[in-house]
Coordinates of C-alpha atoms in Angstrom, one line a residue:
X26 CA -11.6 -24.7 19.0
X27 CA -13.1 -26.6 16.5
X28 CA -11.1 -27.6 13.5
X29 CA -12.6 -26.6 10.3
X30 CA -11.8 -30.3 8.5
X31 CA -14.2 -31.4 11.5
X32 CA -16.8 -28.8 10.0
X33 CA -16.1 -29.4 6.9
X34 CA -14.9 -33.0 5.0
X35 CA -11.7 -32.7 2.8
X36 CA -13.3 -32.7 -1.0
X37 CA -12.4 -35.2 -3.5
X38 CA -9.0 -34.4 -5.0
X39 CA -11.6 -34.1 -8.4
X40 CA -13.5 -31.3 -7.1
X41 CA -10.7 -29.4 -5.7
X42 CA -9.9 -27.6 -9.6
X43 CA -13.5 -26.3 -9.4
X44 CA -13.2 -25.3 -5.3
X45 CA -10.2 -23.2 -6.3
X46 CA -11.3 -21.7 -10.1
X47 CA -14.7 -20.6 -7.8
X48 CA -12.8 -19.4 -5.2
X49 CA -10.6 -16.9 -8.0
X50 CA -14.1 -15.8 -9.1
X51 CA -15.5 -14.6 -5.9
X52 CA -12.0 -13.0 -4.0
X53 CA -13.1 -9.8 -2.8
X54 CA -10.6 -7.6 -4.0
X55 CA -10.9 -6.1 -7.7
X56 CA -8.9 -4.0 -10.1
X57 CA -10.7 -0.3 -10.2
X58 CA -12.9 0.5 -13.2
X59 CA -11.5 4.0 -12.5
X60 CA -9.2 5.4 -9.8
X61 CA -10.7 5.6 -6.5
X62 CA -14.2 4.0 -7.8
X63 CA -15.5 1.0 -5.6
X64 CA -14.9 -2.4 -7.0
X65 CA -18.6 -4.1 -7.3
X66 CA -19.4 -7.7 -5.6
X67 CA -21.3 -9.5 -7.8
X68 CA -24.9 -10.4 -7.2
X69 CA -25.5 -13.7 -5.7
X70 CA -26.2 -15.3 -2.3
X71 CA -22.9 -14.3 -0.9
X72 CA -23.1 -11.8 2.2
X73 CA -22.2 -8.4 0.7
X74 CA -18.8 -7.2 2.8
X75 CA -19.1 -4.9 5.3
X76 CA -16.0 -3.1 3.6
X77 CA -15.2 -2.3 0.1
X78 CA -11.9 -3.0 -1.1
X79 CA -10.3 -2.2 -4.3
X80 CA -6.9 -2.0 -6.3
X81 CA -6.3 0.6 -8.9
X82 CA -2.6 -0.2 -10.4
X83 CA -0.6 1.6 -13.4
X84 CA 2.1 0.6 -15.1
X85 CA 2.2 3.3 -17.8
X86 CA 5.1 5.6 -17.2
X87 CA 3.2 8.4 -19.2
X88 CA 1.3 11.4 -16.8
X89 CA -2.0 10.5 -15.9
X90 CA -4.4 13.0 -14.4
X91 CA -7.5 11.4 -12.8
X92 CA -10.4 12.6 -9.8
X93 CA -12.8 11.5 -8.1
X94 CA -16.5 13.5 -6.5
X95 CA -16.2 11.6 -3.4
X96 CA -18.4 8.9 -2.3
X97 CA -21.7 9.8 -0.7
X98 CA -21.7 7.2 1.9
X99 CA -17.7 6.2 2.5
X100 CA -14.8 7.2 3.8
X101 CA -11.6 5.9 1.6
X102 CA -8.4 4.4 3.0
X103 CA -6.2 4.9 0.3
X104 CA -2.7 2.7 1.1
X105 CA 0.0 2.7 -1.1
X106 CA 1.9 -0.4 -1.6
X107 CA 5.1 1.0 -3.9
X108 CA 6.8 4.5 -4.3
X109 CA 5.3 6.9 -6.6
X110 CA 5.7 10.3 -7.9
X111 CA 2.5 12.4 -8.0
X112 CA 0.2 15.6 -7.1
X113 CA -2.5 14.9 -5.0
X114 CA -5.4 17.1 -4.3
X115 CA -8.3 17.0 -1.5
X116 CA -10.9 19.2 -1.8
X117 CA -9.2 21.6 -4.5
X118 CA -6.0 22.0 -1.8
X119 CA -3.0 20.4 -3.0
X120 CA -1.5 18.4 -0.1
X121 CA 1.3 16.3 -1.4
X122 CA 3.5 17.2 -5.0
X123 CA 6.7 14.9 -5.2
X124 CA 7.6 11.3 -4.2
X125 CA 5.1 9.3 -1.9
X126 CA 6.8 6.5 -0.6
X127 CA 5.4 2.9 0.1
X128 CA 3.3 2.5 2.8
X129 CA 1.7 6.1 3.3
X130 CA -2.0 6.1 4.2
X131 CA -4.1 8.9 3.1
X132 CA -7.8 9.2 4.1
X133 CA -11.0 10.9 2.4
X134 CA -14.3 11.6 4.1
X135 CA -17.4 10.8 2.5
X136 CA -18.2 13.9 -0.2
X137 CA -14.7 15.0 -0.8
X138 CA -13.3 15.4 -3.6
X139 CA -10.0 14.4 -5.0
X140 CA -7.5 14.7 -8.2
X141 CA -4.4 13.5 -8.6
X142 CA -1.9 13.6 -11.7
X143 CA 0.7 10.1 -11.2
X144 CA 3.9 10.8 -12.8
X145 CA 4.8 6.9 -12.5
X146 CA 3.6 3.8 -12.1
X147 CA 1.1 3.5 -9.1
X148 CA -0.4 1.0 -7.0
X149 CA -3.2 1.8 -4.4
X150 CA -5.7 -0.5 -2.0
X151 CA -8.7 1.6 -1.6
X152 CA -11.1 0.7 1.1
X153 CA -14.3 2.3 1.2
X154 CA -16.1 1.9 4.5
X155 CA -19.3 2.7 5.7
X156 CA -20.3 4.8 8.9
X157 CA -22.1 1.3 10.9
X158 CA -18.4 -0.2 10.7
X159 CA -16.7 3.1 11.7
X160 CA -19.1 2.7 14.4
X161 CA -18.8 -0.8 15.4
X162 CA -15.0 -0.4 15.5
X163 CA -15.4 2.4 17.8
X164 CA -17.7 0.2 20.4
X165 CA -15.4 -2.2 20.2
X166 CA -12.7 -0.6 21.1
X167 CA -13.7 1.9 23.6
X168 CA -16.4 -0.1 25.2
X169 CA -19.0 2.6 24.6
X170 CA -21.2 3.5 21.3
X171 CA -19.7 6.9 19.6
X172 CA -22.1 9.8 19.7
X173 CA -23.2 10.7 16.4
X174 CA -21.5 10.2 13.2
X175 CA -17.5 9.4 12.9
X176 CA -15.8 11.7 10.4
X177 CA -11.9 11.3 10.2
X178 CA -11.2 14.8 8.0
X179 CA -7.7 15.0 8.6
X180 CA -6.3 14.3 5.2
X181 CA -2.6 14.2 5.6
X182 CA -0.5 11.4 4.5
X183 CA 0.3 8.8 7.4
X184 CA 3.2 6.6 8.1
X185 CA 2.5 3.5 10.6
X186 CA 4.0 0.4 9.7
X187 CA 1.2 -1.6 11.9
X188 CA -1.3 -0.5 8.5
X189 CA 1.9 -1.1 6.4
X190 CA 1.9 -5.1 7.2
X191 CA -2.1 -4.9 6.8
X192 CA -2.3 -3.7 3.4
X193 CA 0.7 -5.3 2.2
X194 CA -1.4 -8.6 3.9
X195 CA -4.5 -7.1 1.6
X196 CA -2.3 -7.3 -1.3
X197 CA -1.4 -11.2 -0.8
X198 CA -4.6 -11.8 -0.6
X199 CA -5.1 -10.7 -4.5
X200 CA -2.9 -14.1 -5.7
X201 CA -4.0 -17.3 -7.0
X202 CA -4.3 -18.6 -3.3
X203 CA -7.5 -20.4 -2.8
X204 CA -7.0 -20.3 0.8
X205 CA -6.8 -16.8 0.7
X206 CA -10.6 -15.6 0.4
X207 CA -13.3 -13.4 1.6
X208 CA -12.9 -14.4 5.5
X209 CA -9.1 -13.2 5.3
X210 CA -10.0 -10.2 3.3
X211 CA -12.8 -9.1 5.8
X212 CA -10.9 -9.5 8.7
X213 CA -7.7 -8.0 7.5
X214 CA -9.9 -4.6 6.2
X215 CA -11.6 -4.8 9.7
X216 CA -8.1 -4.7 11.2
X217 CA -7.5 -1.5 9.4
X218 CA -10.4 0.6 10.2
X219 CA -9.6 -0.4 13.4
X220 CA -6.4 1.0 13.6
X221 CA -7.2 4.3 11.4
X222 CA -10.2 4.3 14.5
X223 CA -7.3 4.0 17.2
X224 CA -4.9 6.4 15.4
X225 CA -8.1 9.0 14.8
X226 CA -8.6 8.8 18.6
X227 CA -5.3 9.1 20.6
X228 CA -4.0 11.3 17.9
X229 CA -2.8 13.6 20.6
X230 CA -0.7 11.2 22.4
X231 CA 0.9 9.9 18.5
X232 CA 1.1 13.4 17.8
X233 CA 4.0 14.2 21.0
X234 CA 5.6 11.0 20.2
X235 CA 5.9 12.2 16.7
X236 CA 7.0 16.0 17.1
X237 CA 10.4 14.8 16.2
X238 CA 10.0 13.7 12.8
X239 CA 12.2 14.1 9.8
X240 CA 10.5 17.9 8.2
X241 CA 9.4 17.1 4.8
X242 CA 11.8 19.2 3.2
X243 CA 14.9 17.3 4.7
X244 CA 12.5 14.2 3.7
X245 CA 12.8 15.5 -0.3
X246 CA 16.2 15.9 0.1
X247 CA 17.1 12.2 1.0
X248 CA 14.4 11.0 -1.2
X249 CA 15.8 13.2 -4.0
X250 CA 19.5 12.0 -3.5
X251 CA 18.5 8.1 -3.0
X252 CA 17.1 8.6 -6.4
X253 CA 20.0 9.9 -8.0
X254 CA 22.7 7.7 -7.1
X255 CA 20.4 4.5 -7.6
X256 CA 23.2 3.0 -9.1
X257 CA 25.9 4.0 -7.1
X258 CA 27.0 2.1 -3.3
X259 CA 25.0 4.7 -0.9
X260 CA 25.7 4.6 2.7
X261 CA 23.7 5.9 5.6
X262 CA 26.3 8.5 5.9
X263 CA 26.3 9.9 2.6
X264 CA 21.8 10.1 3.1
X265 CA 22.3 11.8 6.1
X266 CA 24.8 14.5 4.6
X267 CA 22.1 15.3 2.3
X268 CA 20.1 16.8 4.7
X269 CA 22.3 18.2 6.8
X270 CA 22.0 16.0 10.5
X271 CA 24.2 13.3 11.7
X272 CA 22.9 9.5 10.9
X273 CA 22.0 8.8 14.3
X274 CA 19.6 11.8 14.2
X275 CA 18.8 11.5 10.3
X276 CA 17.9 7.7 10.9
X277 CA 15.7 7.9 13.9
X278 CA 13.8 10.9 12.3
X279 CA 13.6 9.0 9.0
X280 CA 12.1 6.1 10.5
X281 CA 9.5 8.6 12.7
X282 CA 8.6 9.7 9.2
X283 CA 8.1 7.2 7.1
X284 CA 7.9 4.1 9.2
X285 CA 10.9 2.2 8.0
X286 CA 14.7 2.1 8.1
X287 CA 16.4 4.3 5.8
X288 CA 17.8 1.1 4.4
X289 CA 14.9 -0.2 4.1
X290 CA 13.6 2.1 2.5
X291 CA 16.8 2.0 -0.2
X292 CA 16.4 -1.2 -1.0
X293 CA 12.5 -1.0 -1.8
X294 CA 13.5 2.5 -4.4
X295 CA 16.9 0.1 -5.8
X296 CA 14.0 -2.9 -6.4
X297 CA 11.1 0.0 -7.8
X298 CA 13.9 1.2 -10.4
X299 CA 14.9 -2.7 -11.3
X300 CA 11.0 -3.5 -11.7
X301 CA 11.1 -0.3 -14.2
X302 CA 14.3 -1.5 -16.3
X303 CA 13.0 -4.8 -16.4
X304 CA 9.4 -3.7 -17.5
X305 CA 11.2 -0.8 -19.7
X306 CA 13.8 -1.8 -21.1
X307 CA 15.9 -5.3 -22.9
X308 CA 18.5 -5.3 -20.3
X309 CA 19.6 -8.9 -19.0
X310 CA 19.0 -9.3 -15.2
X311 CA 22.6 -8.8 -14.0
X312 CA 22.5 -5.7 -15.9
X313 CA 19.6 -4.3 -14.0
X314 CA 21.3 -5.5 -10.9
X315 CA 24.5 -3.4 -11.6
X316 CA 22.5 -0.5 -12.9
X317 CA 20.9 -0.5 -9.6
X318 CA 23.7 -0.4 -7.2
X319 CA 23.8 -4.3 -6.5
X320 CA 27.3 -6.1 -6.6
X321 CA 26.5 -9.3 -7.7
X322 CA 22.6 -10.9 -9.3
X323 CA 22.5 -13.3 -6.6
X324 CA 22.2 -10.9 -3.9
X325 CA 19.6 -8.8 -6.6
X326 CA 17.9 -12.1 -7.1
X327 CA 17.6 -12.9 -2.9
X328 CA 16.3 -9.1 -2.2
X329 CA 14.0 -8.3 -5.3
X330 CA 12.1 -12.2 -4.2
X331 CA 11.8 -11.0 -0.6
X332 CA 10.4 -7.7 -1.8
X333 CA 8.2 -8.7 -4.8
X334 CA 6.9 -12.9 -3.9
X335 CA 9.1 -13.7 -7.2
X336 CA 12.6 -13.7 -9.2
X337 CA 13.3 -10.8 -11.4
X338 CA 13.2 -12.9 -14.8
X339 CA 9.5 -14.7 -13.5
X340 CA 8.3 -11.1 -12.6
X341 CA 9.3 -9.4 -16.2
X342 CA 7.8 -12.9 -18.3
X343 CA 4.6 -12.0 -16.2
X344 CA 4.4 -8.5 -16.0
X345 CA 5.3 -8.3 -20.4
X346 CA 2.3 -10.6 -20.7
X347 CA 0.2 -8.7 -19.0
X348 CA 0.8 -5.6 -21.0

């Protein structure tokens, strides 16, 4: 393989501020004028990219109702990159009313409708792909062109950790990283239709590997009594008497579910609810650590940097700027 140095010279260390503040212009991925509506690449000589990507992000805690007519020519990928409360509607049938928990994939076929009403801060990667690419990742795959259009219609929320990493890789590739650019974007996106392709396909076989799933009522239930003890030391015991099975059968389920550990999946809702206080409220770090069931700031400060890319007092000077 060739190296890309050999390709292409190291600049002068002069021109590298310009290389980097163009680089910021043209990343692919950009904040939604409105909720679910395409990001536009700006005119120019660039290639347009074969996939759409966008980020629509809240921070309000305030009730906000929005919807969508569908796109005439896309499917959506919506992937959801924190835990939100919210209704969601797809073609006037409410599918999902409660807590949606990071990493759940929902997609929309071209036409469809959508409303939704967030009840808390949100934040979404919406990719918005065209049928030549459904196609292509089809061939690809299979080794044979599909016949006739591809229309994924099965709206329900998904849990696969493989898309997970993807779009949480999507999401990176939104920071001041000038390495990070339109070739990482593309291939990443390209990743995930091929996966949704893969899952669309064999969803038969996932479907008998799945049959043992945590029900979504006994998923409310934990998700309902992580919530309330936040603050409190929670055990995978005291989850599991919540909805009524033993932990070995509560954590297996869980994970069959929603795609990650149920302690995992603590310590993301313990970091969500610091971000909140720290966003909401004049608390001093170690008091947001104790008010969300951490025993000491260090171990707060080590999980919250994992989770979020930075410390908990960088992350609230940020996030109150950008307010």
């Amino acid at each position: 393989m060739i190296s890309s140095s050999t390709l292409h010279p190291e600049p002068a260390a002069d021109v590298i501020p310009d290389v980097i503040q163009q680089t910021r212009r043209i990343n692919p991925i950009g904040m939604e004028p409105q909720w679910r509506a395409p990001h536009e690449e700006p005119a120019g000589g660039r290639q347009r990219s074969p996939i759409l990507v966008s980020r629509w992000t809240r921070t309000d805690i305030r009730s906000l109702e929005v919807s969508n007519p569908g796109s005439a020519a896309h499917h959506c990928i919506a992937m959801n990159l924190k835990c939100t409360s919210l209704s969601f509607a797809h073609a006037g049938r409410m599918l999902v009313h409660g807590r949606v928990t990071a990493g759940a994939v929902q997609i929309t076929a071209p036409e469809v409708p959508c409303s939704a009403v967030f009840e808390s801060p949100g934040d979404v990667l919406h990719l918005f792909v065209a049928q030549p690419v459904l196609g292509e990742c089809f061939e690809d795959m299979f080794g044979r062109p599909h016949a006739g259009d591809i229309r994924i219609d099965n709206p329900r929320l998904a849990h696969d950790p493989a898309l997970e990493r993807l779009g949480q890789a999507l999401a990176v590739s939104q920071s001041d990283d000038a390495a990070l650019g339109k070739v990482f974007t593309d291939s990443v996106s390209l990743a995930i239709v091929s996966r949704v392709i893969a899952r669309h396909f064999t969803a038969g076989q996932r479907q008998s590997r799945e049959a043992n799933a945590l029900p979504s009522w006994r998923l409310t239930r934990a998700i309902e009594y992580v919530d309330a003890h936040l603050s409190e030391p929670i055990g995978l015991e005291d989850i599991a008497n919540s909805t009524g099975l033993t932990r070995m059968h509560f954590a297996s389920q869980f994970r069959r579910a929603t795609g990650m550990r149920p302690h995992e999946y603590l310590l993301r809702r313990r970091i969500e609810h610091a971000q909140h206080l720290l966003l909401t409220s004049k608390h001093n770090v170690l008091d947001v650590a104790l008010s969300c069931g951490f025993l000491t700031q260090a171990h707060f400060t080590t999980v919250f940097k994992r989770l979020v890319g930075e410390t908990p007092h960088c992350w609230r000077m940020k996030a109150n700027v950008d307010r």
